[in-house]
Every structure is written in structure tokens, then in C-alpha cells.
Amino acid sequence: SAVISQKPSRDICQRGTSLTIQCQVDSQVTMMFWYRQQPGQSLTLIATANQGSEATYESGFVIDKFPISRPNLTFSTLTVSNMSPEDSSIYLCSVVGTTDTQYFGPGTRLTVL
Amino acid sequence: QKEVEQNSGPLSVPEGAIASLNCTYSDRGSQSFFWYRQYSGKSPELIMFIYSNGDKEDGRFTAQLNKASQYVSLLIRDSQPSDSATYLCAVTRDYGQNFVFGPGTRLSVLP
């Protein structure tokens, strides 16, 4: 399985600011995804990060709020823009490699005050 | 709308017993099925995947798939307190994408 790291692991931010979360994989992967998981809830897919092109967003998520970059096959960033307390959540990066199995990074715990 | 359903629990079993976790899905075209374990405050960890009808065993874990009934289950034999976690079922029809996750079942193994 791929080894996935995320930075930062947690952060506390002020309302109206933005935070960029980084996801790094130790090997080239075909697919990278960003999820959000609110306390006690299941996973909600935000978008698929596409290498070299715009991300594919799920219903309810827009590029202006959650811009995503994926410059190569091992790295992606998710920015949470103009944050509000409702954005407090755990943000998870996941990858799919040569099999169709999905693996998750350790997550970023975001608190917005 | 593609859905995956699980009992939210909590499911409580005594230590040493068999824990049975169930998952149903609505998309008949689903091809791949996954079970993840998530400890509180941690990210989901893959336990098992299954593609074909029948049983697949890995240590104390057995995944069972019945595509005709659109049902997949996870059995945990000799349950331990360390198995206490939320178990997520995930399903996809497309290779490596469009995963649909269930809400998860919280398992509590009582010592």
C-alpha cells in the first residue's frame, strides 16, 4: 500500500482566512481524492484531483471555495477558502494506485473559530 | 442515487464472540467491495476487499458477498476490545473511482 502524508495534521484558524492542506504519496498513483468527515459522520467526497487539469467536484462543492491542485502523480493540495466555523472538520486525502483499492492519509483536523 | 446502507449501531459483542457487520447497496452494477476500520480520531484503514460472490478470509476477518441479494458482510471471529471501532463499507462499479461509502457501523467489544 502507498504511504501517504498530510500537512498540517491539525490547525486552528480564524474565520475568513484560508488554509492549504498538502498531500504527498510515496509512489505514483492514478487517482487522488479529497474527502471531508465531520464529527460522527461518514465520509463526504469533495473532489477528484486530476493531474494537470481542473479537479472534478462533487455536488455541493465548488472550486472557489475548495481550490485543488495536482501538479504531478504524487502530490496534491486542497485549499479551504474564506473559512467559517461550518468548515471545521477532518479533511482526508486518499489515493488509488495500481489496484482499485483506496488508501487514506492520516487526515487534517481543522477548527475554525 | 447510488446508496450504501449499514446499521449505525452501536453493535456490542462480548470478547471472544463473532461480530457480524452488514452492508447493502443499491447499484446492481457494483463490482468491488471494501471494508474499512476507523478508530476514533484516526483515518479509515483498509481491512479487506472482495470482488467475487462467496467468502474471503484473512485471519480473523471474513468478507461475504452476495451480488444477487446486493449484500456484503464482514465477520470478525474471536472479537477483541481492540476491534472496537467504526466499520465502513465502500462499494464501486468503476475501477478505482466513484467509491460510495456507507455511514458506518460502530462496534463495541466488551471485555
PDB file of C-alpha atoms in Angstrom:
ATOM      1  CA  SER A   1       0.000   0.000   0.000  1.00  0.00           C
ATOM      2  CA  ALA A   2       1.040   3.607  -0.573  1.00  0.00           C
ATOM      3  CA  VAL A   3       2.418   5.728   2.243  1.00  0.00           C
ATOM      4  CA  ILE A   4       0.505   8.986   2.407  1.00  0.00           C
ATOM      5  CA  SER A   5       1.361  12.063   4.436  1.00  0.00           C
ATOM      6  CA  GLN A   6      -0.672  15.182   5.024  1.00  0.00           C
ATOM      7  CA  LYS A   7       0.370  18.558   6.313  1.00  0.00           C
ATOM      8  CA  PRO A   8      -0.667  20.116   8.598  1.00  0.00           C
ATOM      9  CA  SER A   9      -2.055  17.392  10.838  1.00  0.00           C
ATOM     10  CA  ARG A  10      -4.238  19.940  12.573  1.00  0.00           C
ATOM     11  CA  ASP A  11      -4.805  23.669  12.643  1.00  0.00           C
ATOM     12  CA  ILE A  12      -6.934  26.274  14.309  1.00  0.00           C
ATOM     13  CA  CYS A  13      -7.866  29.138  12.016  1.00  0.00           C
ATOM     14  CA  GLN A  14      -9.761  32.382  12.176  1.00  0.00           C
ATOM     15  CA  ARG A  15     -12.951  32.980  10.271  1.00  0.00           C
ATOM     16  CA  GLY A  16     -12.375  34.477   6.819  1.00  0.00           C
ATOM     17  CA  THR A  17      -8.873  33.097   6.350  1.00  0.00           C
ATOM     18  CA  SER A  18      -7.724  30.256   4.083  1.00  0.00           C
ATOM     19  CA  LEU A  19      -5.769  27.090   4.756  1.00  0.00           C
ATOM     20  CA  THR A  20      -3.906  24.927   2.269  1.00  0.00           C
ATOM     21  CA  ILE A  21      -3.555  21.236   3.047  1.00  0.00           C
ATOM     22  CA  GLN A  22      -0.842  19.214   1.359  1.00  0.00           C
ATOM     23  CA  CYS A  23      -0.976  15.525   0.468  1.00  0.00           C
ATOM     24  CA  GLN A  24       2.171  13.633  -0.523  1.00  0.00           C
ATOM     25  CA  VAL A  25       2.347   9.995  -1.649  1.00  0.00           C
ATOM     26  CA  ASP A  26       5.495   7.893  -1.766  1.00  0.00           C
ATOM     27  CA  SER A  27       4.671   6.418  -5.175  1.00  0.00           C
ATOM     28  CA  GLN A  28       2.869   7.424  -8.337  1.00  0.00           C
ATOM     29  CA  VAL A  29      -0.857   6.874  -8.101  1.00  0.00           C
ATOM     30  CA  THR A  30      -3.619   7.032 -10.650  1.00  0.00           C
ATOM     31  CA  MET A  31      -6.312   8.700  -8.609  1.00  0.00           C
ATOM     32  CA  MET A  32      -6.271  11.171  -5.725  1.00  0.00           C
ATOM     33  CA  PHE A  33      -9.330  12.283  -3.838  1.00  0.00           C
ATOM     34  CA  TRP A  34     -10.220  14.770  -1.129  1.00  0.00           C
ATOM     35  CA  TYR A  35     -12.850  13.944   1.475  1.00  0.00           C
ATOM     36  CA  ARG A  36     -14.382  15.722   4.416  1.00  0.00           C
ATOM     37  CA  GLN A  37     -15.543  13.955   7.546  1.00  0.00           C
ATOM     38  CA  GLN A  38     -17.471  15.838  10.187  1.00  0.00           C
ATOM     39  CA  PRO A  39     -17.628  14.513  13.745  1.00  0.00           C
ATOM     40  CA  GLY A  40     -19.634  11.317  13.984  1.00  0.00           C
ATOM     41  CA  GLN A  41     -20.357  11.319  10.269  1.00  0.00           C
ATOM     42  CA  SER A  42     -19.237   9.245   7.339  1.00  0.00           C
ATOM     43  CA  LEU A  43     -17.015  10.392   4.515  1.00  0.00           C
ATOM     44  CA  THR A  44     -18.132  13.039   2.037  1.00  0.00           C
ATOM     45  CA  LEU A  45     -16.230  13.249  -1.227  1.00  0.00           C
ATOM     46  CA  ILE A  46     -15.246  16.817  -2.085  1.00  0.00           C
ATOM     47  CA  ALA A  47     -13.480  16.254  -5.386  1.00  0.00           C
ATOM     48  CA  THR A  48     -11.214  14.138  -7.514  1.00  0.00           C
ATOM     49  CA  ALA A  49      -7.827  15.763  -8.005  1.00  0.00           C
ATOM     50  CA  ASN A  50      -6.823  15.410 -11.662  1.00  0.00           C
ATOM     51  CA  GLN A  51      -3.189  15.583 -12.624  1.00  0.00           C
ATOM     52  CA  GLY A  52      -2.517  18.585 -14.805  1.00  0.00           C
ATOM     53  CA  SER A  53      -6.132  19.696 -15.099  1.00  0.00           C
ATOM     54  CA  GLU A  54      -9.003  21.079 -13.068  1.00  0.00           C
ATOM     55  CA  ALA A  55     -10.399  18.937 -10.286  1.00  0.00           C
ATOM     56  CA  THR A  56     -13.778  17.251 -10.610  1.00  0.00           C
ATOM     57  CA  TYR A  57     -16.063  18.491  -7.855  1.00  0.00           C
ATOM     58  CA  GLU A  58     -18.995  16.705  -6.266  1.00  0.00           C
ATOM     59  CA  SER A  59     -22.368  18.325  -5.892  1.00  0.00           C
ATOM     60  CA  GLY A  60     -22.285  20.996  -3.225  1.00  0.00           C
ATOM     61  CA  PHE A  61     -18.584  21.748  -3.559  1.00  0.00           C
ATOM     62  CA  VAL A  62     -17.162  24.483  -5.787  1.00  0.00           C
ATOM     63  CA  ILE A  63     -13.733  25.460  -6.969  1.00  0.00           C
ATOM     64  CA  ASP A  64     -13.860  28.947  -5.486  1.00  0.00           C
ATOM     65  CA  LYS A  65     -14.330  27.536  -2.018  1.00  0.00           C
ATOM     66  CA  PHE A  66     -12.104  24.442  -2.348  1.00  0.00           C
ATOM     67  CA  PRO A  67      -9.439  25.042  -4.995  1.00  0.00           C
ATOM     68  CA  ILE A  68      -7.379  21.923  -5.640  1.00  0.00           C
ATOM     69  CA  SER A  69      -4.080  21.453  -7.392  1.00  0.00           C
ATOM     70  CA  ARG A  70      -2.348  18.290  -8.550  1.00  0.00           C
ATOM     71  CA  PRO A  71       0.851  19.182 -10.364  1.00  0.00           C
ATOM     72  CA  ASN A  72       2.131  15.586 -10.574  1.00  0.00           C
ATOM     73  CA  LEU A  73       1.235  11.982  -9.747  1.00  0.00           C
ATOM     74  CA  THR A  74       2.412  12.101  -6.130  1.00  0.00           C
ATOM     75  CA  PHE A  75       1.253  15.459  -4.747  1.00  0.00           C
ATOM     76  CA  SER A  76      -1.952  17.439  -4.307  1.00  0.00           C
ATOM     77  CA  THR A  77      -3.196  20.404  -2.312  1.00  0.00           C
ATOM     78  CA  LEU A  78      -6.634  21.374  -1.094  1.00  0.00           C
ATOM     79  CA  THR A  79      -7.324  24.940  -0.021  1.00  0.00           C
ATOM     80  CA  VAL A  80     -10.251  25.761   2.200  1.00  0.00           C
ATOM     81  CA  SER A  81     -11.026  29.387   1.384  1.00  0.00           C
ATOM     82  CA  ASN A  82     -12.776  32.122   3.320  1.00  0.00           C
ATOM     83  CA  MET A  83     -13.374  29.749   6.188  1.00  0.00           C
ATOM     84  CA  SER A  84     -16.337  29.739   8.533  1.00  0.00           C
ATOM     85  CA  PRO A  85     -16.980  27.601  11.626  1.00  0.00           C
ATOM     86  CA  GLU A  86     -19.036  25.254   9.426  1.00  0.00           C
ATOM     87  CA  ASP A  87     -15.802  24.251   7.691  1.00  0.00           C
ATOM     88  CA  SER A  88     -14.495  22.717  10.915  1.00  0.00           C
ATOM     89  CA  SER A  89     -13.942  19.099  10.011  1.00  0.00           C
ATOM     90  CA  ILE A  90     -11.363  16.458   9.242  1.00  0.00           C
ATOM     91  CA  TYR A  91     -10.051  16.653   5.694  1.00  0.00           C
ATOM     92  CA  LEU A  92      -8.705  13.438   4.224  1.00  0.00           C
ATOM     93  CA  CYS A  93      -6.628  12.783   1.178  1.00  0.00           C
ATOM     94  CA  SER A  94      -6.938   9.356  -0.416  1.00  0.00           C
ATOM     95  CA  VAL A  95      -5.265   7.591  -3.313  1.00  0.00           C
ATOM     96  CA  VAL A  96      -5.841   4.681  -5.634  1.00  0.00           C
ATOM     97  CA  GLY A  97      -2.775   3.014  -7.093  1.00  0.00           C
ATOM     98  CA  THR A  98      -2.256   0.112  -9.446  1.00  0.00           C
ATOM     99  CA  THR A  99      -5.137  -1.822  -7.942  1.00  0.00           C
ATOM    100  CA  ASP A 100      -8.557  -0.310  -7.406  1.00  0.00           C
ATOM    101  CA  THR A 101      -8.013  -0.154  -3.685  1.00  0.00           C
ATOM    102  CA  GLN A 102      -8.296   3.185  -1.951  1.00  0.00           C
ATOM    103  CA  TYR A 103      -5.978   4.217   0.879  1.00  0.00           C
ATOM    104  CA  PHE A 104      -6.341   7.213   3.151  1.00  0.00           C
ATOM    105  CA  GLY A 105      -3.886   9.702   4.525  1.00  0.00           C
ATOM    106  CA  PRO A 106      -3.824  10.477   8.248  1.00  0.00           C
ATOM    107  CA  GLY A 107      -6.112  13.492   7.868  1.00  0.00           C
ATOM    108  CA  THR A 108      -6.030  17.166   8.778  1.00  0.00           C
ATOM    109  CA  ARG A 109      -8.172  18.270  11.690  1.00  0.00           C
ATOM    110  CA  LEU A 110      -9.369  21.821  11.064  1.00  0.00           C
ATOM    111  CA  THR A 111     -11.044  24.038  13.635  1.00  0.00           C
ATOM    112  CA  VAL A 112     -12.380  27.408  12.543  1.00  0.00           C
ATOM    113  CA  LEU A 113     -13.106  29.947  15.247  1.00  0.00           C
TER     114      LEU A 113
ATOM    115  CA  GLN B   1     -28.957   7.675  -6.419  1.00  0.00           C
ATOM    116  CA  LYS B   2     -26.411   5.069  -5.515  1.00  0.00           C
ATOM    117  CA  GLU B   3     -26.643   4.185  -1.822  1.00  0.00           C
ATOM    118  CA  VAL B   4     -24.833   2.032   0.654  1.00  0.00           C
ATOM    119  CA  GLU B   5     -26.588   1.270   3.900  1.00  0.00           C
ATOM    120  CA  GLN B   6     -25.288  -0.002   7.198  1.00  0.00           C
ATOM    121  CA  ASN B   7     -26.760  -0.255  10.664  1.00  0.00           C
ATOM    122  CA  SER B   8     -25.256   2.617  12.614  1.00  0.00           C
ATOM    123  CA  GLY B   9     -25.040   0.611  15.809  1.00  0.00           C
ATOM    124  CA  PRO B  10     -23.564   0.551  18.257  1.00  0.00           C
ATOM    125  CA  LEU B  11     -23.196  -3.177  17.912  1.00  0.00           C
ATOM    126  CA  SER B  12     -21.989  -4.632  21.185  1.00  0.00           C
ATOM    127  CA  VAL B  13     -20.477  -8.102  21.417  1.00  0.00           C
ATOM    128  CA  PRO B  14     -18.591  -9.819  24.235  1.00  0.00           C
ATOM    129  CA  GLU B  15     -14.908 -10.506  23.872  1.00  0.00           C
ATOM    130  CA  GLY B  16     -14.284 -13.754  22.016  1.00  0.00           C
ATOM    131  CA  ALA B  17     -17.607 -13.701  20.179  1.00  0.00           C
ATOM    132  CA  ILE B  18     -18.229 -13.314  16.451  1.00  0.00           C
ATOM    133  CA  ALA B  19     -19.135  -9.806  15.326  1.00  0.00           C
ATOM    134  CA  SER B  20     -21.259  -9.623  12.184  1.00  0.00           C
ATOM    135  CA  LEU B  21     -21.376  -6.359  10.262  1.00  0.00           C
ATOM    136  CA  ASN B  22     -23.760  -5.949   7.365  1.00  0.00           C
ATOM    137  CA  CYS B  23     -23.948  -3.705   4.331  1.00  0.00           C
ATOM    138  CA  THR B  24     -26.461  -3.436   1.492  1.00  0.00           C
ATOM    139  CA  TYR B  25     -26.054  -1.468  -1.707  1.00  0.00           C
ATOM    140  CA  SER B  26     -28.434  -0.236  -4.360  1.00  0.00           C
ATOM    141  CA  ASP B  27     -26.294  -0.231  -7.526  1.00  0.00           C
ATOM    142  CA  ARG B  28     -26.531  -3.657  -9.194  1.00  0.00           C
ATOM    143  CA  GLY B  29     -23.549  -2.776 -11.356  1.00  0.00           C
ATOM    144  CA  SER B  30     -21.216  -2.604  -8.367  1.00  0.00           C
ATOM    145  CA  GLN B  31     -18.064  -4.627  -8.897  1.00  0.00           C
ATOM    146  CA  SER B  32     -15.745  -4.031  -5.946  1.00  0.00           C
ATOM    147  CA  PHE B  33     -16.465  -4.045  -2.247  1.00  0.00           C
ATOM    148  CA  PHE B  34     -14.312  -2.842   0.612  1.00  0.00           C
ATOM    149  CA  TRP B  35     -14.337  -2.821   4.386  1.00  0.00           C
ATOM    150  CA  TYR B  36     -12.511  -0.124   6.315  1.00  0.00           C
ATOM    151  CA  ARG B  37     -11.921   0.190  10.038  1.00  0.00           C
ATOM    152  CA  GLN B  38     -11.778   3.637  11.600  1.00  0.00           C
ATOM    153  CA  TYR B  39     -10.680   4.228  15.157  1.00  0.00           C
ATOM    154  CA  SER B  40     -11.866   7.388  16.830  1.00  0.00           C
ATOM    155  CA  GLY B  41      -9.730  10.318  15.729  1.00  0.00           C
ATOM    156  CA  LYS B  42      -7.952   8.298  13.047  1.00  0.00           C
ATOM    157  CA  SER B  43      -8.365   7.885   9.300  1.00  0.00           C
ATOM    158  CA  PRO B  44     -10.004   4.833   7.702  1.00  0.00           C
ATOM    159  CA  GLU B  45      -7.786   1.780   7.349  1.00  0.00           C
ATOM    160  CA  LEU B  46      -8.460  -0.879   4.714  1.00  0.00           C
ATOM    161  CA  ILE B  47      -9.256  -4.283   6.188  1.00  0.00           C
ATOM    162  CA  MET B  48     -10.444  -6.312   3.236  1.00  0.00           C
ATOM    163  CA  PHE B  49     -11.754  -6.157  -0.285  1.00  0.00           C
ATOM    164  CA  ILE B  50     -13.830  -8.673  -2.193  1.00  0.00           C
ATOM    165  CA  TYR B  51     -14.837  -8.873  -5.838  1.00  0.00           C
ATOM    166  CA  SER B  52     -16.490 -12.288  -6.281  1.00  0.00           C
ATOM    167  CA  ASN B  53     -19.506 -13.919  -4.714  1.00  0.00           C
ATOM    168  CA  GLY B  54     -18.740 -16.074  -1.728  1.00  0.00           C
ATOM    169  CA  ASP B  55     -16.404 -15.822   1.221  1.00  0.00           C
ATOM    170  CA  LYS B  56     -12.930 -14.386   1.525  1.00  0.00           C
ATOM    171  CA  GLU B  57     -10.954 -14.990   4.687  1.00  0.00           C
ATOM    172  CA  ASP B  58      -8.000 -13.083   6.089  1.00  0.00           C
ATOM    173  CA  GLY B  59      -7.000 -14.039   9.610  1.00  0.00           C
ATOM    174  CA  ARG B  60      -9.902 -13.351  11.951  1.00  0.00           C
ATOM    175  CA  PHE B  61     -11.808 -11.471   9.243  1.00  0.00           C
ATOM    176  CA  THR B  62     -14.161 -12.967   6.672  1.00  0.00           C
ATOM    177  CA  ALA B  63     -15.894 -10.928   3.998  1.00  0.00           C
ATOM    178  CA  GLN B  64     -19.012 -12.401   2.413  1.00  0.00           C
ATOM    179  CA  LEU B  65     -20.508 -11.161  -0.841  1.00  0.00           C
ATOM    180  CA  ASN B  66     -23.859 -11.966  -2.391  1.00  0.00           C
ATOM    181  CA  LYS B  67     -24.372  -9.874  -5.512  1.00  0.00           C
ATOM    182  CA  ALA B  68     -27.828 -11.284  -6.197  1.00  0.00           C
ATOM    183  CA  SER B  69     -29.003 -10.014  -2.822  1.00  0.00           C
ATOM    184  CA  GLN B  70     -26.806  -6.891  -3.041  1.00  0.00           C
ATOM    185  CA  TYR B  71     -25.366  -7.699   0.310  1.00  0.00           C
ATOM    186  CA  VAL B  72     -21.847  -7.745   1.720  1.00  0.00           C
ATOM    187  CA  SER B  73     -20.882  -8.588   5.263  1.00  0.00           C
ATOM    188  CA  LEU B  74     -17.831  -8.685   7.476  1.00  0.00           C
ATOM    189  CA  LEU B  75     -17.406 -11.293  10.187  1.00  0.00           C
ATOM    190  CA  ILE B  76     -14.856 -10.815  12.927  1.00  0.00           C
ATOM    191  CA  ARG B  77     -14.063 -14.002  14.807  1.00  0.00           C
ATOM    192  CA  ASP B  78     -12.699 -14.040  18.359  1.00  0.00           C
ATOM    193  CA  SER B  79     -13.519 -10.353  18.746  1.00  0.00           C
ATOM    194  CA  GLN B  80     -11.111  -8.338  20.858  1.00  0.00           C
ATOM    195  CA  PRO B  81     -11.578  -4.994  22.619  1.00  0.00           C
ATOM    196  CA  SER B  82      -9.053  -3.607  20.119  1.00  0.00           C
ATOM    197  CA  ASP B  83     -11.607  -4.316  17.368  1.00  0.00           C
ATOM    198  CA  SER B  84     -13.842  -1.618  18.841  1.00  0.00           C
ATOM    199  CA  ALA B  85     -14.107   0.946  16.051  1.00  0.00           C
ATOM    200  CA  THR B  86     -16.395   2.163  13.301  1.00  0.00           C
ATOM    201  CA  TYR B  87     -16.508  -0.097  10.252  1.00  0.00           C
ATOM    202  CA  LEU B  88     -17.172   1.492   6.879  1.00  0.00           C
ATOM    203  CA  CYS B  89     -18.434  -0.385   3.855  1.00  0.00           C
ATOM    204  CA  ALA B  90     -17.482   1.021   0.434  1.00  0.00           C
ATOM    205  CA  VAL B  91     -18.684  -0.004  -2.994  1.00  0.00           C
ATOM    206  CA  THR B  92     -17.704   0.939  -6.525  1.00  0.00           C
ATOM    207  CA  ARG B  93     -18.717  -0.052 -10.043  1.00  0.00           C
ATOM    208  CA  ASP B  94     -15.848   1.808 -11.658  1.00  0.00           C
ATOM    209  CA  TYR B  95     -12.275   0.661 -11.380  1.00  0.00           C
ATOM    210  CA  GLY B  96     -10.544   2.879  -8.853  1.00  0.00           C
ATOM    211  CA  GLN B  97     -13.106   5.640  -8.688  1.00  0.00           C
ATOM    212  CA  ASN B  98     -16.635   6.619  -7.701  1.00  0.00           C
ATOM    213  CA  PHE B  99     -16.456   4.908  -4.347  1.00  0.00           C
ATOM    214  CA  VAL B 100     -19.669   5.112  -2.354  1.00  0.00           C
ATOM    215  CA  PHE B 101     -19.294   4.820   1.404  1.00  0.00           C
ATOM    216  CA  GLY B 102     -21.867   3.691   3.901  1.00  0.00           C
ATOM    217  CA  PRO B 103     -22.476   5.614   7.114  1.00  0.00           C
ATOM    218  CA  GLY B 104     -20.501   3.080   9.153  1.00  0.00           C
ATOM    219  CA  THR B 105     -21.335   0.716  11.997  1.00  0.00           C
ATOM    220  CA  ARG B 106     -19.871   1.365  15.404  1.00  0.00           C
ATOM    221  CA  LEU B 107     -18.672  -1.864  17.018  1.00  0.00           C
ATOM    222  CA  SER B 108     -18.009  -2.181  20.717  1.00  0.00           C
ATOM    223  CA  VAL B 109     -16.308  -5.326  22.006  1.00  0.00           C
ATOM    224  CA  LEU B 110     -16.855  -5.683  25.721  1.00  0.00           C
ATOM    225  CA  PRO B 111     -14.105  -7.260  27.854  1.00  0.00           C
TER     226      PRO B 111
END
